[in-house]
């Protein structure tokens, strides 16, 4: 028979706010509490978006923006609504100076009265092609501090990803999972709907050094460059006694990266003969995911260079992405090195 203590629910829940506060207190006087407050604003937006994702089908949130409902009110597509939720909450937090969203062509420079010292780059609802099918989607975000003496300009976000002070995502699936790094490891939190709090459920996430899963959109195979084609062949037709890798591809970066962080393996969205920089956006997709991957002990590369070292030249630029387990990504990189050596 199980003992009473084994059956007791946990009575010491670590909430995201408590965990971040503790993390920031370690910095002593250097921590003003501003980042904690900003992260609090972000987790509130995640709860709000999670609620809307869950009831989307019921309240006509799916479908195209610009449609009108029977009352003649304009319907907002979930990704447009999520963008509005984030912009409003981040502006109102008083902690931001510059916002970059996948949904907005231009960066938002926050007016003086609401201005803080952080810049947030985000994709409010990534994987939107999956919304109508009820497949996992997510919010991705990265945070920079503004440069000394800056009051907030676009230059504050045109900086390498390694200069981010925090990055994370929230995945909206069977539960909402927020995964965050403030630069000292990666932690995962699950939204307890009854409490309305994100609870620490995945402390100190470490990517296994090698996995057994590859995650690429192989529908693009005819466009892939040779190193990618050769690498994929090597994991699908390995020399005995090695076994072939399993394929898993959801088409939602947040879900594919989440699985990669937990189970290991490699996720890739390469550049190819059709898309010379790939598909994924550098600032608010590749950088935050590369930041988390490195913090979890993995590697994130374009195939030839570290993603976090890229200096962006525009806010919506794209970049090739390969990330995941150290050994798997290194194997992929060897194909690029061999191709460079023989050319
Ligand atoms: P989006 O920002 O328009 O949603 O596109 C990004 C998404 C990623 O979540 C995912 O990794 C990728 O696009 C999937 O692309 P594809 O459908 O070409 O495989
Ligand atoms: Mg996106």
Short mmCIF file of C-alpha atoms and ligand atoms in Angstrom, two decimals:
data_model
loop_
_atom_site.label_atom_id
_atom_site.label_comp_id
_atom_site.label_asym_id
_atom_site.label_seq_id
_atom_site.Cartn_x
_atom_site.Cartn_y
_atom_site.Cartn_z
CA UNK A 1 0.00 0.00 0.00
CA UNK A 2 1.28 3.48 -0.86
CA UNK A 3 2.15 5.61 2.13
CA UNK A 4 0.14 8.74 2.93
CA UNK A 5 3.11 10.94 2.14
CA UNK A 6 3.48 9.45 -1.36
CA UNK A 7 -0.14 10.22 -2.20
CA UNK A 8 -0.16 13.79 -0.94
CA UNK A 9 -0.25 16.44 -3.64
CA UNK A 10 2.70 18.80 -3.66
CA UNK A 11 2.22 21.59 -1.15
CA UNK A 12 5.20 23.61 -2.30
CA UNK A 13 4.38 24.72 -5.81
CA UNK A 14 7.04 26.85 -7.44
CA UNK A 15 5.29 29.40 -9.62
CA UNK A 16 6.98 31.11 -12.53
CA UNK A 17 6.93 34.46 -10.71
CA UNK A 18 8.48 32.99 -7.58
CA UNK A 19 11.13 31.20 -9.61
CA UNK A 20 12.07 34.26 -11.67
CA UNK A 21 12.15 36.47 -8.57
CA UNK A 22 14.48 34.02 -6.88
CA UNK A 23 16.64 33.89 -10.00
CA UNK A 24 16.85 37.68 -10.18
CA UNK A 25 17.57 38.08 -6.46
CA UNK A 26 20.79 36.15 -7.03
CA UNK A 27 21.95 39.17 -9.04
CA UNK A 28 21.70 41.31 -5.88
CA UNK A 29 21.71 45.08 -6.40
CA UNK A 30 22.07 44.67 -10.16
CA UNK A 31 18.47 43.42 -10.33
CA UNK A 32 15.87 46.18 -10.28
CA UNK A 33 12.89 43.85 -10.60
CA UNK A 34 12.09 45.28 -14.04
CA UNK A 35 12.81 42.03 -15.89
CA UNK A 36 10.65 40.13 -13.41
CA UNK A 37 7.79 42.57 -14.02
CA UNK A 38 8.25 42.29 -17.78
CA UNK A 39 8.19 38.49 -17.58
CA UNK A 40 5.06 38.75 -15.46
CA UNK A 41 3.42 40.76 -18.25
CA UNK A 42 4.49 38.12 -20.78
CA UNK A 43 3.05 35.26 -18.73
CA UNK A 44 -0.25 37.12 -18.43
CA UNK A 45 -0.37 37.47 -22.24
CA UNK A 46 0.31 33.73 -22.54
CA UNK A 47 -2.62 32.94 -20.24
CA UNK A 48 -4.86 35.25 -22.23
CA UNK A 49 -3.77 33.79 -25.58
CA UNK A 50 -4.09 30.23 -24.20
CA UNK A 51 -7.69 30.98 -23.23
CA UNK A 52 -8.46 32.33 -26.69
CA UNK A 53 -6.78 29.40 -28.44
CA UNK A 54 -8.85 26.98 -26.38
CA UNK A 55 -12.19 28.59 -27.20
CA UNK A 56 -11.27 29.67 -30.74
CA UNK A 57 -13.61 27.29 -32.52
CA UNK A 58 -16.52 28.26 -30.29
CA UNK A 59 -16.23 31.99 -30.69
CA UNK A 60 -15.36 32.21 -34.36
CA UNK A 61 -11.73 33.15 -33.87
CA UNK A 62 -10.55 30.79 -36.54
CA UNK A 63 -10.58 31.90 -40.15
CA UNK A 64 -9.50 35.04 -41.84
CA UNK A 65 -9.16 38.43 -40.27
CA UNK A 66 -11.40 41.03 -41.82
CA UNK A 67 -14.48 38.79 -41.82
CA UNK A 68 -17.58 40.07 -40.06
CA UNK A 69 -19.80 38.01 -37.81
CA UNK A 70 -23.59 37.98 -37.75
CA UNK A 71 -23.68 41.02 -35.48
CA UNK A 72 -21.65 42.86 -38.08
CA UNK A 73 -18.61 42.99 -35.79
CA UNK A 74 -15.24 42.44 -37.32
CA UNK A 75 -13.65 39.07 -36.53
CA UNK A 76 -10.01 38.95 -35.64
CA UNK A 77 -7.86 36.09 -36.68
CA UNK A 78 -6.21 34.47 -33.66
CA UNK A 79 -2.77 35.64 -34.64
CA UNK A 80 -3.91 39.24 -35.10
CA UNK A 81 -5.70 39.10 -31.75
CA UNK A 82 -2.63 37.59 -30.06
CA UNK A 83 -0.50 40.37 -31.49
CA UNK A 84 -2.86 43.02 -30.11
CA UNK A 85 -2.87 41.34 -26.69
CA UNK A 86 0.93 41.32 -26.57
CA UNK A 87 1.48 44.85 -27.85
CA UNK A 88 -1.01 46.29 -25.38
CA UNK A 89 0.32 44.35 -22.40
CA UNK A 90 3.98 45.02 -23.16
CA UNK A 91 3.35 48.73 -23.70
CA UNK A 92 1.28 48.95 -20.50
CA UNK A 93 3.97 47.15 -18.48
CA UNK A 94 6.05 50.33 -18.66
CA UNK A 95 9.15 48.14 -19.05
CA UNK A 96 9.63 48.17 -22.80
CA UNK A 97 11.19 50.61 -25.24
CA UNK A 98 11.03 48.75 -28.57
CA UNK A 99 8.68 46.00 -29.75
CA UNK A 100 9.13 43.88 -32.86
CA UNK A 101 6.34 41.51 -33.87
CA UNK A 102 6.07 39.14 -36.78
CA UNK A 103 2.63 40.59 -37.38
CA UNK A 104 3.82 44.19 -37.77
CA UNK A 105 5.92 45.51 -40.60
CA UNK A 106 7.60 48.20 -38.51
CA UNK A 107 9.03 48.12 -35.02
CA UNK A 108 7.02 49.94 -32.35
CA UNK A 109 9.00 52.57 -30.48
CA UNK A 110 7.25 53.09 -27.14
CA UNK A 111 6.26 56.65 -26.29
CA UNK A 112 8.18 58.31 -23.46
CA UNK A 113 5.53 58.09 -20.75
CA UNK A 114 5.34 54.29 -21.00
CA UNK A 115 8.98 53.67 -21.83
CA UNK A 116 11.19 51.14 -20.03
CA UNK A 117 14.60 49.68 -20.74
CA UNK A 118 13.80 46.41 -22.52
CA UNK A 119 13.08 45.45 -26.12
CA UNK A 120 10.86 42.47 -26.85
CA UNK A 121 10.93 40.67 -30.20
CA UNK A 122 8.12 38.16 -30.64
CA UNK A 123 6.02 35.97 -32.85
CA UNK A 124 2.63 36.22 -31.11
CA UNK A 125 1.23 33.02 -32.60
CA UNK A 126 3.66 30.87 -34.52
CA UNK A 127 2.55 27.93 -36.61
CA UNK A 128 -0.66 29.66 -37.60
CA UNK A 129 -1.24 27.29 -40.51
CA UNK A 130 -2.02 24.72 -37.80
CA UNK A 131 -4.64 26.81 -35.96
CA UNK A 132 -7.71 25.57 -37.77
CA UNK A 133 -6.67 21.93 -37.27
CA UNK A 134 -6.30 22.34 -33.51
CA UNK A 135 -2.61 21.40 -33.66
CA UNK A 136 -0.12 22.86 -31.16
CA UNK A 137 0.91 26.45 -31.78
CA UNK A 138 2.87 28.90 -29.67
CA UNK A 139 4.21 32.34 -28.81
CA UNK A 140 7.98 32.90 -29.16
CA UNK A 141 9.80 35.83 -27.54
CA UNK A 142 13.27 37.23 -26.99
CA UNK A 143 14.30 40.14 -24.75
CA UNK A 144 17.18 42.61 -25.12
CA UNK A 145 18.12 45.37 -22.70
CA UNK A 146 18.42 48.71 -24.53
CA UNK A 147 22.01 49.82 -25.08
CA UNK A 148 23.52 52.26 -22.57
CA UNK A 149 22.45 55.83 -23.43
CA UNK A 150 19.80 54.68 -25.87
CA UNK A 151 16.18 55.67 -25.38
CA UNK A 152 15.06 52.85 -27.63
CA UNK A 153 15.68 52.63 -31.36
CA UNK A 154 15.68 49.90 -33.93
CA UNK A 155 19.44 49.55 -33.41
CA UNK A 156 18.69 48.11 -29.96
CA UNK A 157 17.29 44.98 -31.59
CA UNK A 158 19.65 44.71 -34.56
CA UNK A 159 22.11 42.90 -32.31
CA UNK A 160 23.35 39.31 -32.13
CA UNK A 161 21.09 36.87 -30.31
CA UNK A 162 23.80 36.13 -27.77
CA UNK A 163 23.12 39.61 -26.32
CA UNK A 164 19.54 38.70 -25.38
CA UNK A 165 18.91 38.72 -21.63
CA UNK A 166 16.06 36.22 -21.82
CA UNK A 167 14.15 34.14 -24.33
CA UNK A 168 11.31 31.68 -24.29
CA UNK A 169 8.12 30.36 -25.74
CA UNK A 170 4.68 29.28 -24.65
CA UNK A 171 3.22 26.25 -26.37
CA UNK A 172 -0.55 25.99 -26.51
CA UNK A 173 -1.45 22.31 -26.59
CA UNK A 174 -3.19 19.91 -24.25
CA UNK A 175 -1.81 22.29 -21.62
CA UNK A 176 0.01 25.61 -21.95
CA UNK A 177 3.74 25.19 -21.38
CA UNK A 178 6.03 28.16 -20.91
CA UNK A 179 9.74 27.46 -21.40
CA UNK A 180 12.12 30.22 -20.33
CA UNK A 181 15.78 31.03 -19.99
CA UNK A 182 17.17 34.15 -18.38
CA UNK A 183 20.68 33.04 -19.26
CA UNK A 184 21.30 30.45 -16.57
CA UNK A 185 19.69 27.27 -17.82
CA UNK A 186 16.23 26.50 -19.11
CA UNK A 187 13.09 25.83 -17.09
CA UNK A 188 9.64 24.69 -18.16
CA UNK A 189 6.37 25.64 -16.48
CA UNK A 190 2.88 24.25 -17.01
CA UNK A 191 -0.22 26.37 -16.65
CA UNK A 192 -2.45 25.08 -13.87
CA UNK A 193 -5.82 26.24 -15.13
CA UNK A 194 -7.45 26.00 -11.71
CA UNK A 195 -4.78 28.15 -10.06
CA UNK A 196 -4.21 30.35 -13.10
CA UNK A 197 -0.47 30.02 -12.46
CA UNK A 198 2.45 28.61 -14.42
CA UNK A 199 4.01 25.95 -12.16
CA UNK A 200 7.59 24.73 -12.47
CA UNK A 201 7.27 21.24 -13.93
CA UNK A 202 10.46 20.87 -16.00
CA UNK A 203 13.39 22.28 -13.99
CA UNK A 204 16.78 22.61 -15.66
CA UNK A 205 15.96 21.15 -19.08
CA UNK A 206 19.00 19.50 -20.67
CA UNK A 207 18.90 18.25 -24.26
CA UNK A 208 20.22 14.68 -24.47
CA UNK A 209 23.63 14.67 -26.19
CA UNK A 210 22.19 12.48 -28.94
CA UNK A 211 18.63 11.75 -29.97
CA UNK A 212 16.84 9.40 -32.33
CA UNK A 213 14.50 11.83 -34.09
CA UNK A 214 14.91 14.14 -37.08
CA UNK A 215 12.43 16.90 -37.82
CA UNK A 216 12.57 18.46 -41.30
CA UNK A 217 9.93 19.29 -43.89
CA UNK A 218 11.12 16.67 -46.36
CA UNK A 219 8.51 17.85 -48.82
CA UNK A 220 11.20 20.37 -49.74
CA UNK A 221 13.77 17.62 -50.49
CA UNK A 222 14.04 18.45 -54.20
CA UNK A 223 15.28 21.93 -53.25
CA UNK A 224 17.69 20.90 -50.47
CA UNK A 225 21.41 21.58 -50.87
CA UNK A 226 23.75 18.57 -50.99
CA UNK A 227 24.97 18.62 -47.34
CA UNK A 228 21.37 18.40 -46.09
CA UNK A 229 20.47 15.66 -48.57
CA UNK A 230 23.58 13.67 -47.62
CA UNK A 231 23.01 14.15 -43.90
CA UNK A 232 19.40 12.99 -44.09
CA UNK A 233 20.48 9.96 -46.09
CA UNK A 234 23.06 9.13 -43.42
CA UNK A 235 20.47 8.99 -40.64
CA UNK A 236 17.87 7.14 -42.70
CA UNK A 237 20.28 4.56 -44.13
CA UNK A 238 22.93 4.16 -41.43
CA UNK A 239 25.61 1.49 -41.55
CA UNK A 240 24.81 -1.49 -39.27
CA UNK A 241 24.56 -1.81 -36.32
CA UNK A 242 23.14 1.73 -36.18
CA UNK A 243 19.39 2.10 -36.50
CA UNK A 244 17.64 4.68 -38.66
CA UNK A 245 16.19 7.79 -37.00
CA UNK A 246 12.46 8.36 -36.60
CA UNK A 247 10.81 11.25 -38.45
CA UNK A 248 8.60 13.71 -36.52
CA UNK A 249 7.47 16.97 -38.08
CA UNK A 250 4.56 18.99 -36.79
CA UNK A 251 5.13 22.17 -38.80
CA UNK A 252 4.84 24.33 -35.66
CA UNK A 253 8.31 25.43 -34.67
CA UNK A 254 7.36 25.71 -31.00
CA UNK A 255 6.07 22.14 -30.86
CA UNK A 256 8.95 20.72 -32.91
CA UNK A 257 11.54 22.54 -30.78
CA UNK A 258 9.76 21.61 -27.54
CA UNK A 259 9.98 17.93 -28.43
CA UNK A 260 13.62 18.36 -29.47
CA UNK A 261 14.51 20.00 -26.13
CA UNK A 262 12.89 17.17 -24.18
CA UNK A 263 13.72 14.11 -26.30
CA UNK A 264 16.79 15.24 -28.24
CA UNK A 265 17.49 14.81 -31.94
CA UNK A 266 17.65 17.49 -34.62
CA UNK A 267 15.19 20.05 -35.95
CA UNK A 268 16.03 21.73 -39.24
CA UNK A 269 14.62 24.35 -41.55
CA UNK A 270 17.43 24.79 -44.10
CA UNK A 271 17.99 27.35 -46.78
CA UNK A 272 17.53 25.70 -50.16
CA UNK A 273 17.52 26.26 -53.92
CA UNK A 274 14.18 28.04 -53.66
CA UNK A 275 14.54 30.02 -50.43
CA UNK A 276 18.04 31.39 -50.16
CA UNK A 277 17.76 32.22 -46.45
CA UNK A 278 15.29 29.52 -45.44
CA UNK A 279 11.90 30.35 -43.98
CA UNK A 280 12.29 31.05 -40.29
CA UNK A 281 12.77 34.58 -39.02
CA UNK A 282 16.04 35.39 -37.34
CA UNK A 283 14.99 37.83 -34.61
CA UNK A 284 11.87 36.29 -33.14
CA UNK A 285 12.06 32.63 -34.19
CA UNK A 286 15.68 31.54 -34.68
CA UNK A 287 17.34 33.66 -31.95
CA UNK A 288 15.03 32.75 -29.04
CA UNK A 289 15.08 29.05 -29.97
CA UNK A 290 18.86 29.10 -30.44
CA UNK A 291 19.24 30.82 -27.05
CA UNK A 292 17.14 28.13 -25.34
CA UNK A 293 18.91 25.32 -27.20
CA UNK A 294 22.37 26.51 -26.15
CA UNK A 295 21.20 27.10 -22.58
CA UNK A 296 19.96 23.50 -22.54
CA UNK A 297 23.35 22.21 -23.71
CA UNK A 298 22.58 21.83 -27.42
CA UNK A 299 23.80 23.51 -30.60
CA UNK A 300 22.01 25.93 -32.96
CA UNK A 301 23.64 26.61 -36.32
CA UNK A 302 22.94 27.73 -39.86
CA UNK A 303 25.03 24.73 -40.93
CA UNK A 304 28.17 26.83 -41.12
CA UNK A 305 27.89 29.39 -38.32
CA UNK A 306 26.49 29.84 -34.83
CA UNK A 307 23.03 31.39 -35.06
CA UNK A 308 23.46 33.55 -31.95
CA UNK A 309 26.48 35.30 -33.55
CA UNK A 310 24.56 36.60 -36.57
CA UNK A 311 24.17 40.38 -36.63
CA UNK A 312 20.70 41.16 -38.03
CA UNK A 313 20.47 43.87 -40.65
CA UNK A 314 16.67 44.10 -40.72
CA UNK A 315 13.95 43.07 -38.28
CA UNK A 316 12.19 40.49 -40.43
CA UNK A 317 15.18 38.78 -42.03
CA UNK A 318 15.28 35.00 -42.29
CA UNK A 319 17.98 32.44 -41.58
CA UNK A 320 18.61 28.71 -41.99
CA UNK A 321 18.14 26.81 -38.71
CA UNK A 322 19.46 23.48 -37.43
CA UNK A 323 19.23 22.90 -33.71
CA UNK A 324 19.14 20.17 -31.14
CA UNK A 325 21.37 17.53 -29.59
CA UNK A 326 25.07 18.35 -29.67
CA UNK A 327 26.18 15.13 -31.37
CA UNK A 328 23.40 15.20 -33.94
CA UNK A 329 23.98 18.82 -34.96
CA UNK A 330 27.72 18.23 -35.11
CA UNK A 331 27.14 15.31 -37.49
CA UNK A 332 25.13 17.63 -39.74
CA UNK A 333 27.82 20.32 -39.60
CA UNK A 334 30.45 17.79 -40.76
CA UNK A 335 28.58 17.47 -44.07
CA UNK A 336 28.81 21.24 -44.54
CA UNK A 337 32.53 21.18 -43.65
CA UNK A 338 33.21 18.37 -46.12
CA UNK A 339 31.28 20.19 -48.85
CA UNK A 340 33.30 23.37 -48.20
CA UNK A 341 36.60 21.44 -48.22
CA UNK A 342 35.85 19.76 -51.54
CA UNK A 343 34.67 22.90 -53.36
P1 LIG B 1 4.58 31.21 -39.47
O1 LIG B 1 5.38 32.18 -38.64
O2 LIG B 1 3.97 31.83 -40.69
O3 LIG B 1 3.60 30.44 -38.62
O4 LIG B 1 5.64 30.17 -40.08
C1 LIG B 1 6.59 29.59 -39.24
C2 LIG B 1 6.31 28.13 -39.16
C3 LIG B 1 7.10 27.43 -38.09
O5 LIG B 1 6.35 27.30 -36.92
C4 LIG B 1 7.38 26.09 -38.68
O6 LIG B 1 8.60 25.54 -38.21
C5 LIG B 1 7.44 26.37 -40.15
O7 LIG B 1 6.72 27.55 -40.37
C6 LIG B 1 6.81 25.28 -40.96
O8 LIG B 1 6.94 25.59 -42.31
P2 LIG B 1 6.49 24.57 -43.44
O9 LIG B 1 5.00 24.57 -43.43
O10 LIG B 1 7.10 25.15 -44.69
O11 LIG B 1 7.08 23.23 -43.10
MG1 LIG B 2 6.22 32.51 -37.12
#
